Each structure stands twice: as structure tokens, then as C-alpha cells.
PDB file of C-alpha atoms in Angstrom:
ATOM      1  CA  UNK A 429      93.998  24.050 -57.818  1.00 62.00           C
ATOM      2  CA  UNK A 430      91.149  26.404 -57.160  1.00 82.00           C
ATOM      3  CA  UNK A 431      89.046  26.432 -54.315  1.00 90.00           C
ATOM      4  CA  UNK A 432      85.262  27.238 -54.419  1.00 93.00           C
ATOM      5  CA  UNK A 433      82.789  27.858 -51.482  1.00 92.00           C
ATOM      6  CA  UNK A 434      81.336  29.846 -49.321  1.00 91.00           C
ATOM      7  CA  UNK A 435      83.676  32.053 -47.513  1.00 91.00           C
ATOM      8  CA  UNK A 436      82.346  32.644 -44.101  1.00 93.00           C
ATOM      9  CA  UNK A 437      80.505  30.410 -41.727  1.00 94.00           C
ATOM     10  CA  UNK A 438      78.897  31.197 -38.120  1.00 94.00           C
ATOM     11  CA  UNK A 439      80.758  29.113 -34.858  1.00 93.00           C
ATOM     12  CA  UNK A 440      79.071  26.304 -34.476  1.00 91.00           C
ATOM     13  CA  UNK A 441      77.775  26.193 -38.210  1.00 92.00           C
ATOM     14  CA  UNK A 442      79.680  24.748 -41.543  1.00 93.00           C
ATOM     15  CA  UNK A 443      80.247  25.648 -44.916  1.00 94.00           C
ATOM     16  CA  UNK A 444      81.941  22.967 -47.247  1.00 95.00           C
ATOM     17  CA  UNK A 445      84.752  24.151 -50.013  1.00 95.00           C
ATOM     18  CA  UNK A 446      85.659  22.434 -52.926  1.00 94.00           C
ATOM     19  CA  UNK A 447      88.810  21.945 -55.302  1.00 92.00           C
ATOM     20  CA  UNK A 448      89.983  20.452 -58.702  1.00 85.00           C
ATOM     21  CA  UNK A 449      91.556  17.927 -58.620  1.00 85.00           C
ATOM     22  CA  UNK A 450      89.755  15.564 -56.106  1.00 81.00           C
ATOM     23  CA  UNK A 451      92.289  13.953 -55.014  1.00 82.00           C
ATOM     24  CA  UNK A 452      94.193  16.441 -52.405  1.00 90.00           C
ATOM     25  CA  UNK A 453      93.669  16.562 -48.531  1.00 94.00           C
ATOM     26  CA  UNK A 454      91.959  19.416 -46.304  1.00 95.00           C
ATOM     27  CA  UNK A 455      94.132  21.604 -43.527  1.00 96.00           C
ATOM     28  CA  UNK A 456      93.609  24.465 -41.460  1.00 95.00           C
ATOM     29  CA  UNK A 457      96.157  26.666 -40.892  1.00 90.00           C
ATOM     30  CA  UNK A 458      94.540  28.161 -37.461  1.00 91.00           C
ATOM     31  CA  UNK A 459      92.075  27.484 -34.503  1.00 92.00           C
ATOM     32  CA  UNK A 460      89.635  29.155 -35.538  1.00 94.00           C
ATOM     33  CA  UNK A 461      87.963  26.956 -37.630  1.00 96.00           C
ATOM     34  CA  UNK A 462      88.055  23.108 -38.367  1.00 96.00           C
ATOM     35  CA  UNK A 463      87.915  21.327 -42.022  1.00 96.00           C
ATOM     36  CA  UNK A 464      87.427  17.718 -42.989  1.00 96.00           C
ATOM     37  CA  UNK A 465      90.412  16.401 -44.192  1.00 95.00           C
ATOM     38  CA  UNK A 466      88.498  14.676 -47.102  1.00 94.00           C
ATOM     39  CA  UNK A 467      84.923  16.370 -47.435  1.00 94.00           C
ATOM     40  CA  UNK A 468      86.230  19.616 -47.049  1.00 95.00           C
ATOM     41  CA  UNK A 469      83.688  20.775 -44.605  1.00 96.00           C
ATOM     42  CA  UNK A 470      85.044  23.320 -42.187  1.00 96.00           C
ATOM     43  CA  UNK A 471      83.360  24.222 -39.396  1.00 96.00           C
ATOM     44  CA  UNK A 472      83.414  27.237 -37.515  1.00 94.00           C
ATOM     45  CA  UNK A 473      84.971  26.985 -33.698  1.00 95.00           C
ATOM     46  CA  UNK A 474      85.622  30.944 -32.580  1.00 95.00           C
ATOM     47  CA  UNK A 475      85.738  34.514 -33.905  1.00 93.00           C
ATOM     48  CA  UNK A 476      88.336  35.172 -36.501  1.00 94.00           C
ATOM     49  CA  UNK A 477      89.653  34.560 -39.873  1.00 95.00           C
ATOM     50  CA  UNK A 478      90.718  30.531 -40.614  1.00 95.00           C
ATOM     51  CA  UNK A 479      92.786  29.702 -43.440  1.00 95.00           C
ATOM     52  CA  UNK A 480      92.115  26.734 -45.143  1.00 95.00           C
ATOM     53  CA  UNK A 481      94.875  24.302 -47.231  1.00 95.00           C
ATOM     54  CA  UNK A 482      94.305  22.003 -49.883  1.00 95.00           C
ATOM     55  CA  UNK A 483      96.936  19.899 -51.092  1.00 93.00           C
ATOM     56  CA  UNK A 484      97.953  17.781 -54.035  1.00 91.00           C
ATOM     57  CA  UNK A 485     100.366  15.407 -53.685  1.00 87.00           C
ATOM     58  CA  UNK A 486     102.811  15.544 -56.308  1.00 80.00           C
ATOM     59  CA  UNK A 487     104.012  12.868 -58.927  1.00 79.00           C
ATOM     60  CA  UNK A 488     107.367  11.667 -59.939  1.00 77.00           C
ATOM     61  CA  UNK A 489     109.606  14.240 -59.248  1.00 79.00           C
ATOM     62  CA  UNK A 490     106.865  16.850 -58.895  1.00 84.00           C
ATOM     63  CA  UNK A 491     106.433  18.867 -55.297  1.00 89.00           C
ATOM     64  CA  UNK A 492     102.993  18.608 -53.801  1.00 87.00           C
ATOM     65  CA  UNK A 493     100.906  21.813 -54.869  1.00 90.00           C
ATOM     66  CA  UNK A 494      98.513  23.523 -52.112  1.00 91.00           C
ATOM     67  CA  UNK A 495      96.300  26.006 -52.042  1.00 93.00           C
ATOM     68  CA  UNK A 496      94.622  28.739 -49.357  1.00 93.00           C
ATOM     69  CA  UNK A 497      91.765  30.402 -49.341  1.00 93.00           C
ATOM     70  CA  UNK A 498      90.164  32.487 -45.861  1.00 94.00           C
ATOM     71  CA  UNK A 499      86.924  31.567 -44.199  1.00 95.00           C
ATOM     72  CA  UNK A 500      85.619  34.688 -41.989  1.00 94.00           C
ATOM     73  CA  UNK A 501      84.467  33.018 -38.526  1.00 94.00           C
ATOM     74  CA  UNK A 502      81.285  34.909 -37.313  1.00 93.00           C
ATOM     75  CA  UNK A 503      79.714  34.662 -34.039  1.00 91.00           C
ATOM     76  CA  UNK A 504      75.896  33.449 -33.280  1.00 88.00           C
ATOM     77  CA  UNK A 505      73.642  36.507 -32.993  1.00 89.00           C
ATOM     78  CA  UNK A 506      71.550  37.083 -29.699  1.00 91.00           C
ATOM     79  CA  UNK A 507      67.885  38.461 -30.195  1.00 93.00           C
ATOM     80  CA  UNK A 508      68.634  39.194 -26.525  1.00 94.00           C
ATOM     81  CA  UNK A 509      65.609  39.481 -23.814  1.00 95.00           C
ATOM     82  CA  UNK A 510      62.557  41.057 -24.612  1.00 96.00           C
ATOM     83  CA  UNK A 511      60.927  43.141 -21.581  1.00 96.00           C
ATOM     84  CA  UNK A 512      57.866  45.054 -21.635  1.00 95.00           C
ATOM     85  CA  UNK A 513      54.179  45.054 -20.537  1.00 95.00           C
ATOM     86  CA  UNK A 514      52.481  42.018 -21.475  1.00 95.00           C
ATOM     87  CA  UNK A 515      49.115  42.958 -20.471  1.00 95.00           C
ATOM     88  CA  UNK A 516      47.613  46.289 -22.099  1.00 96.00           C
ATOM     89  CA  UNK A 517      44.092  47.201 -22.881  1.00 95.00           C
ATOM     90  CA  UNK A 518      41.863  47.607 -26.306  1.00 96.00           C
ATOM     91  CA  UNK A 519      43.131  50.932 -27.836  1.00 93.00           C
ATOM     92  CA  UNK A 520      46.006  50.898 -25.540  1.00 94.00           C
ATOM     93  CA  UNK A 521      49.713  50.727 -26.197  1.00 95.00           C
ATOM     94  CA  UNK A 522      53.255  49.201 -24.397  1.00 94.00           C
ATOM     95  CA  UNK A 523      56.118  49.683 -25.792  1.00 97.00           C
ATOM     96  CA  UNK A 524      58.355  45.977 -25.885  1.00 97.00           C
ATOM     97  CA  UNK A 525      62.491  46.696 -25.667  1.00 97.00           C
ATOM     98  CA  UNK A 526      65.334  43.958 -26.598  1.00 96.00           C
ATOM     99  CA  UNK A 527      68.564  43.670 -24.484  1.00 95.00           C
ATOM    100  CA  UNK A 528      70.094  43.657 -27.944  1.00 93.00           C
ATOM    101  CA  UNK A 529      69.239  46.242 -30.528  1.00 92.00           C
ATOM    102  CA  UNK A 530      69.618  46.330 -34.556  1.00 90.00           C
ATOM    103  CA  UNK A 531      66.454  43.858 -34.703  1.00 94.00           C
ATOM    104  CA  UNK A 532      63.649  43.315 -36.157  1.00 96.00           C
ATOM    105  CA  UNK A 533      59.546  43.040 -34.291  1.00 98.00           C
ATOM    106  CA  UNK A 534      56.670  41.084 -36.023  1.00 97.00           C
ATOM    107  CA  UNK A 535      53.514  40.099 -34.203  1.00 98.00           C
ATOM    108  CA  UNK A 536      51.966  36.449 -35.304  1.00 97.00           C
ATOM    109  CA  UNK A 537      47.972  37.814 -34.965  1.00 98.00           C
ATOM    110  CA  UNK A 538      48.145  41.779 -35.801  1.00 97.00           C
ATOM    111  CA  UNK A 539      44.051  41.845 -35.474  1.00 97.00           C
ATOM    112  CA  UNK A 540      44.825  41.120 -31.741  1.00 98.00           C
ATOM    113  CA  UNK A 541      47.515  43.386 -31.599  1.00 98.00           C
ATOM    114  CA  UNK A 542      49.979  45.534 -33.957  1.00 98.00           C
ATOM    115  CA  UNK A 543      53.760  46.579 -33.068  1.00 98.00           C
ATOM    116  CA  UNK A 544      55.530  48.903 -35.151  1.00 98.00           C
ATOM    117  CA  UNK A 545      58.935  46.665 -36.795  1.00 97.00           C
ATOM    118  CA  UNK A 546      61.478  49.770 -35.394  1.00 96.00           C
ATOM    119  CA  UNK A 547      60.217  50.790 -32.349  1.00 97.00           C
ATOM    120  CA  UNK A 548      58.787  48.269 -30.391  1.00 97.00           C
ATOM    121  CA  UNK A 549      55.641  50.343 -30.167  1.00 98.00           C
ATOM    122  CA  UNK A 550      52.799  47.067 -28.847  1.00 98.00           C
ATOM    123  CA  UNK A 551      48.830  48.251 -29.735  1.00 97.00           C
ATOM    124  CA  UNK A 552      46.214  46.130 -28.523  1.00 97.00           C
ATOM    125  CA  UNK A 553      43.540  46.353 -31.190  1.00 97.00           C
ATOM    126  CA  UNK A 554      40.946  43.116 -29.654  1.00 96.00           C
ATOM    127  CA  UNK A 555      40.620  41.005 -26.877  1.00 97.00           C
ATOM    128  CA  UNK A 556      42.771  37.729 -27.157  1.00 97.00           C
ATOM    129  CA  UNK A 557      46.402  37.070 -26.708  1.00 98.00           C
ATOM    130  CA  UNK A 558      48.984  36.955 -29.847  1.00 98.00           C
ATOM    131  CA  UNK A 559      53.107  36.813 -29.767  1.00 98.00           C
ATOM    132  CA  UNK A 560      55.787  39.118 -30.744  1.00 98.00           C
ATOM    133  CA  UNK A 561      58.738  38.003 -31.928  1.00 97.00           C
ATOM    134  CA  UNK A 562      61.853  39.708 -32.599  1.00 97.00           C
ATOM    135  CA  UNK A 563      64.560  38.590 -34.721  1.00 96.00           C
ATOM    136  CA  UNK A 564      68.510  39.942 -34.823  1.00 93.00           C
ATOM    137  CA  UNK A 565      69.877  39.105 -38.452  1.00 89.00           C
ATOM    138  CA  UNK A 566      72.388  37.176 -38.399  1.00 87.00           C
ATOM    139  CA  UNK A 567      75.869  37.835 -40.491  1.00 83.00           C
ATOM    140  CA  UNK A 568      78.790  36.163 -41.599  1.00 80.00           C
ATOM    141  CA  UNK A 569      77.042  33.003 -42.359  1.00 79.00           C
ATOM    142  CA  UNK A 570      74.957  33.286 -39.327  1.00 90.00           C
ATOM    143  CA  UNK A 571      71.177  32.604 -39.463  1.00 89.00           C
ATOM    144  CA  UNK A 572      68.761  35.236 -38.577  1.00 92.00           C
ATOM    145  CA  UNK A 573      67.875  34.164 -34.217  1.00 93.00           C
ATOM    146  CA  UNK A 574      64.374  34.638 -32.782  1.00 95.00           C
ATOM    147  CA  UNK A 575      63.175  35.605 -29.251  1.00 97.00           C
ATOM    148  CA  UNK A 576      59.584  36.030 -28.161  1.00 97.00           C
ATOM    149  CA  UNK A 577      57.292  37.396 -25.645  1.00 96.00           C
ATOM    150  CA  UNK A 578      53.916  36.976 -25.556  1.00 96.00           C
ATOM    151  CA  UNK A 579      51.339  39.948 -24.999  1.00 97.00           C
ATOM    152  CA  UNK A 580      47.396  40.105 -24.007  1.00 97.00           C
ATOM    153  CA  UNK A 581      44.930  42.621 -25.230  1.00 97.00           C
ATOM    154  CA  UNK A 582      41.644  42.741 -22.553  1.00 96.00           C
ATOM    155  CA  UNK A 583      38.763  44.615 -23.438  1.00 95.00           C
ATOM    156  CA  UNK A 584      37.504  47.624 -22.112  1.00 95.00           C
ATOM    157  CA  UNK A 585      34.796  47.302 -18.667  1.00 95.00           C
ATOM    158  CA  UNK A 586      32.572  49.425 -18.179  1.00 94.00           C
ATOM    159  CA  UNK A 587      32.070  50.022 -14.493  1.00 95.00           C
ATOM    160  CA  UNK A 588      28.481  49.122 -13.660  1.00 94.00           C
ATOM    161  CA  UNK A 589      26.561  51.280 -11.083  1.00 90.00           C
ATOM    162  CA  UNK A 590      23.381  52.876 -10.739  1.00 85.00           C
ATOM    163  CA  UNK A 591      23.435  55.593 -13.671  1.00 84.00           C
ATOM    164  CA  UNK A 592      20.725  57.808 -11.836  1.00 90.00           C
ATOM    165  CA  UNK A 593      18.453  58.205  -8.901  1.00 90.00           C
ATOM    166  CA  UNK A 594      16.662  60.966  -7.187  1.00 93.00           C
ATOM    167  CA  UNK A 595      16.290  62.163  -3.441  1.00 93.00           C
ATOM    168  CA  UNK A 596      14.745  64.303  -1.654  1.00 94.00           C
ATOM    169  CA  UNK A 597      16.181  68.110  -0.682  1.00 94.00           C
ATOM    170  CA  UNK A 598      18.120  67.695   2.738  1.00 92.00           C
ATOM    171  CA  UNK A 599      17.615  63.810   3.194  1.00 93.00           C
ATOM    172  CA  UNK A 600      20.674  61.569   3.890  1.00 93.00           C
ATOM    173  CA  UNK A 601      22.733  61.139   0.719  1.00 92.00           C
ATOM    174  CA  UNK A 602      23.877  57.803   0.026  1.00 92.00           C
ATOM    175  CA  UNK A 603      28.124  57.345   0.212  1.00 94.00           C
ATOM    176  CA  UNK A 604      29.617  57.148  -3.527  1.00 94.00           C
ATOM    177  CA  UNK A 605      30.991  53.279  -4.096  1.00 94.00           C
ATOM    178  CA  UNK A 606      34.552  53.467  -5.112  1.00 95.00           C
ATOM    179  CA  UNK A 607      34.317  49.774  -6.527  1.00 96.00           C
ATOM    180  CA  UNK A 608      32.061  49.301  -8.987  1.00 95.00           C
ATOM    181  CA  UNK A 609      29.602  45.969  -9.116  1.00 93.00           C
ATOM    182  CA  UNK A 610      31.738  44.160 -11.918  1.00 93.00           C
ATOM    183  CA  UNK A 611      35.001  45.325  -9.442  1.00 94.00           C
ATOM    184  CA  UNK A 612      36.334  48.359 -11.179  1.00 96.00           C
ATOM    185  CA  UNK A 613      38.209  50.824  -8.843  1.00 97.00           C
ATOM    186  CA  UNK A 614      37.830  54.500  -9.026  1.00 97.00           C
ATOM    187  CA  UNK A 615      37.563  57.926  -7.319  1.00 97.00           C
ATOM    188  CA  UNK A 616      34.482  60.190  -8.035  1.00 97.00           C
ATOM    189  CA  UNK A 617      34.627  63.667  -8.846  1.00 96.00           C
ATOM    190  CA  UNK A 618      32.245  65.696  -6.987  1.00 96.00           C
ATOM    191  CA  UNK A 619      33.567  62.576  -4.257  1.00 95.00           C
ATOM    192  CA  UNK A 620      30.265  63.187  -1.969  1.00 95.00           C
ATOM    193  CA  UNK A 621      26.193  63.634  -3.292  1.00 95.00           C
ATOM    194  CA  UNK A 622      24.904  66.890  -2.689  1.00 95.00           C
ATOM    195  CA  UNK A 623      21.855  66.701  -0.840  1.00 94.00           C
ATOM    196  CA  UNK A 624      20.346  70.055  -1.865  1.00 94.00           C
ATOM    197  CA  UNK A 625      21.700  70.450  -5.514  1.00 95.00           C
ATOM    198  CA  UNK A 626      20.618  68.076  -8.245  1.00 96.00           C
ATOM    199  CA  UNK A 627      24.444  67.173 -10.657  1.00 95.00           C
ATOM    200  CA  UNK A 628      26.325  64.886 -12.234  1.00 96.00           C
ATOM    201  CA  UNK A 629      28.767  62.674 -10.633  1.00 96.00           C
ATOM    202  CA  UNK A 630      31.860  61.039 -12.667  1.00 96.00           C
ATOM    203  CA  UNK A 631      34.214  58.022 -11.869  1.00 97.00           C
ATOM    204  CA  UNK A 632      37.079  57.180 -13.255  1.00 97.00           C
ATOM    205  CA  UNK A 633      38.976  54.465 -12.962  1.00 97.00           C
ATOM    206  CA  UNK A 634      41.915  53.936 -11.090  1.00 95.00           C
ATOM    207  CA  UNK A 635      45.015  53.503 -13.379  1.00 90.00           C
ATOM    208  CA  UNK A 636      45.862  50.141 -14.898  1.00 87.00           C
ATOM    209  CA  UNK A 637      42.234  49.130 -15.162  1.00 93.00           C
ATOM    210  CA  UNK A 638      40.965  47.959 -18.482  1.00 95.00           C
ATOM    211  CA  UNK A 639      37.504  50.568 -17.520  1.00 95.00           C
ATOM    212  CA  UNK A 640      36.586  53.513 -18.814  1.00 95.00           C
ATOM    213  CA  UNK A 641      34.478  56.114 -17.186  1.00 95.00           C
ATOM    214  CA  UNK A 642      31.124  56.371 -15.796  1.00 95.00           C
ATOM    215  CA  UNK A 643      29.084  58.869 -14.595  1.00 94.00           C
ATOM    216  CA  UNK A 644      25.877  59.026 -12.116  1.00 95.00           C
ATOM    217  CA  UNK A 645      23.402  61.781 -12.404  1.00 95.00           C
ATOM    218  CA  UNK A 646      21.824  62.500  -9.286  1.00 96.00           C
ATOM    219  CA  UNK A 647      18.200  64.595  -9.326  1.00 96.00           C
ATOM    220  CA  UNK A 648      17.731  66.679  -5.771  1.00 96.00           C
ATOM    221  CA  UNK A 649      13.944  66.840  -5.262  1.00 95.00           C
ATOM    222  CA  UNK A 650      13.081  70.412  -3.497  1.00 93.00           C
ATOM    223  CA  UNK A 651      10.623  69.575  -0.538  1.00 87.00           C
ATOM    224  CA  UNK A 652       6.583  69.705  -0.354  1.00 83.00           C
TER     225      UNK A 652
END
């Protein structure tokens, strides 16, 4: 008798052999796997190698005949857990890491936001919010496993304050805001208006911030 069928399954999973003549009986010579005694369906229990029996029963005087063949047991494959920053700006990147490595990243809406397949490497390219997914391949019989994370791209603020004014040489300069109208955070560089020297004042945005920079130009007015 010859036996046909896939030779490895995943635990958990089956994979169904066949012989000629139809008439003989299913056996496993091990633990590690499990086979219908009439359907030949064997089914994967833990890591290993299982050897599977089929038997004919003889005739007349004739001993029964069996034959072997080895199923390779694999175990499931773990995409692991995804961790990285799930909030980044327009333009901006985060790189996304898997507790398991060997796998594969895809993003389901790359014109919200790319991620290289290798590296992990997450760039927002518009506002919205799309999902990665990354998937181990599985082996042995095993499917391929999926884990996701989901990642939003916000678009870039610009912080809104006055963008010039004017004042007079040695009168009371006004105190630099260091939030914005729209809330943006900051620090200005020069931090204080000069009241005797007309410039240009910039603020950038504390770190984290979806903002880019903004500047103030101040024009010192010499006295009458």
C-alpha cells in the first residue's frame, strides 16, 4: 500500500493521507499527532515527528500488510506584539517593532501612511488614521498569523499669533506668549521684545507638537 498526503501539519491543524486499497485502518505510532482511524485525517497535537500506520488486513492465510509514512508536527507561529508610536505627524516618521521578528509589515491605506515591509519604518504622509499589520509566515503546514496596530497621521498647525506689530523706542514691550491662540506650545528665540531695536522673533514648538514654526517681526519706532 502507498500512502499519499501532505506530510506536515501545524498543532491544532489537519492534513488527511490516503492509501490503496481502501479498505485498511489508520494508527499512530506516537503522541504527537492523532489520525482517524477510517478518514485518515491526522491532526496535529505537539511539536515533533508522528508516524502514521495503515493497515490491511490480510486474507486466507495472508498476514495483514501496513504501512508508515512521517508527518512533521509544526507549531502555530506568533506575529507577537507590535509596540510603537501610534500618533506621528504629516512628514513625520515612528518606527513600529514586533516581539517576534522574521515578519512581514503592510499598511491597509499607504496614502495615510507608508511603512517600509523590513524595518518597521511608519511615515505619516496625510491626516487620517490607517492600520499596520504584520504577519509571521507560518511553516510546516502552518498558516501565515496576523497582528495589528493601528497608527494616526495629524496634520501640521501652524501656531497662530500676531505676525507683526510696531512700538514705539523705549515704551513697555509686550511679554512673548508661549502658547499660541490655536494652543501650540513653544519657546521664543530672542525670548523678550527689544524695546529699542526693531527684529525678528521665532517660536518653535515644543517637541511632540504637530506645529511648525512661526515667527513675529517686531518694528521699534525711534521717538519724535
Amino acid at each position: 500500500s502507498a500512502i499519499t498526503g501532505t506530510a506536515a501539519v501545524c498543532i491544532g491543524e489537519t492534513t488527511t493521507l490516503t492509501a490503496t486499497p481502501a479498505a485498511g485502518s489508520w494508527t499512530v505510532g506516537n503522541t504527537n499527532a492523532s489520525v482517524d482511524a477510517a478518514t485518515g485525517v491526522v491532526t496535529g497535537v505537539s511539536s515533533g515527528v508522528a508516524i502514521i500506520n495503515y493497515t490491511v488486513s490480510g486474507t486466507g492465510t495472508c498476514p495483514n500488510a501496513t504501512a508508515s509514512r512521517t508527518v512533521t508536527v509544526s507549531p502555530q507561529p506568533n506575529a507577537g506584539v507590535i509596540s510603537g508610536n501610534q500618533n506621528i505627524c504629516a512628514g513625520s516618521t515612528s518606527t513600529f517593532a514586533s516581539t517576534v521578528a522574521g515578519g512581514t509589515w503592510s499598511s491597509a491605506n499607504t496614502s495615510i501612511a507608508t511603512i517600509n515591509s523590513t524595518t518597521g519604518v511608519v511615515a505619516g504622509v496625510s491626516p487620517g488614521t490607517t492600520t499596520i499589520s504584520y504577519i509571521a509566515i507560518g511553516i510546516g503546514g502552518c498558516p501565515n498569523v496576523m497582528a495589528t496596530r493601528t497608527v494616526t497621521v495629524n496634520s501640521i498647525v501652524t501656531p497662530n499669533f500676531f505676525s507683526a506689530f510696531s512700538l514705539c523706542s523705549g515704551s513697555v514691550a509686550p511679554v512673548l506668549a508661549t502658547t499660541s491662540v490655536n494652543g501650540i506650545t513653544g519657546t521664543w528665540l530672542p525670548s523678550t521684545i527689544s524695546n529699542t531695536t526693531s527684529g525678528t522673533y521665532s517660536f518653535t514648538p515644543t517637541i511632540g507638537q504637530c506645529a511648525t514654526t512661526a515667527t513675529l517681526n517686531v518694528t521699534v519706532i525711534p521717538k519724535v
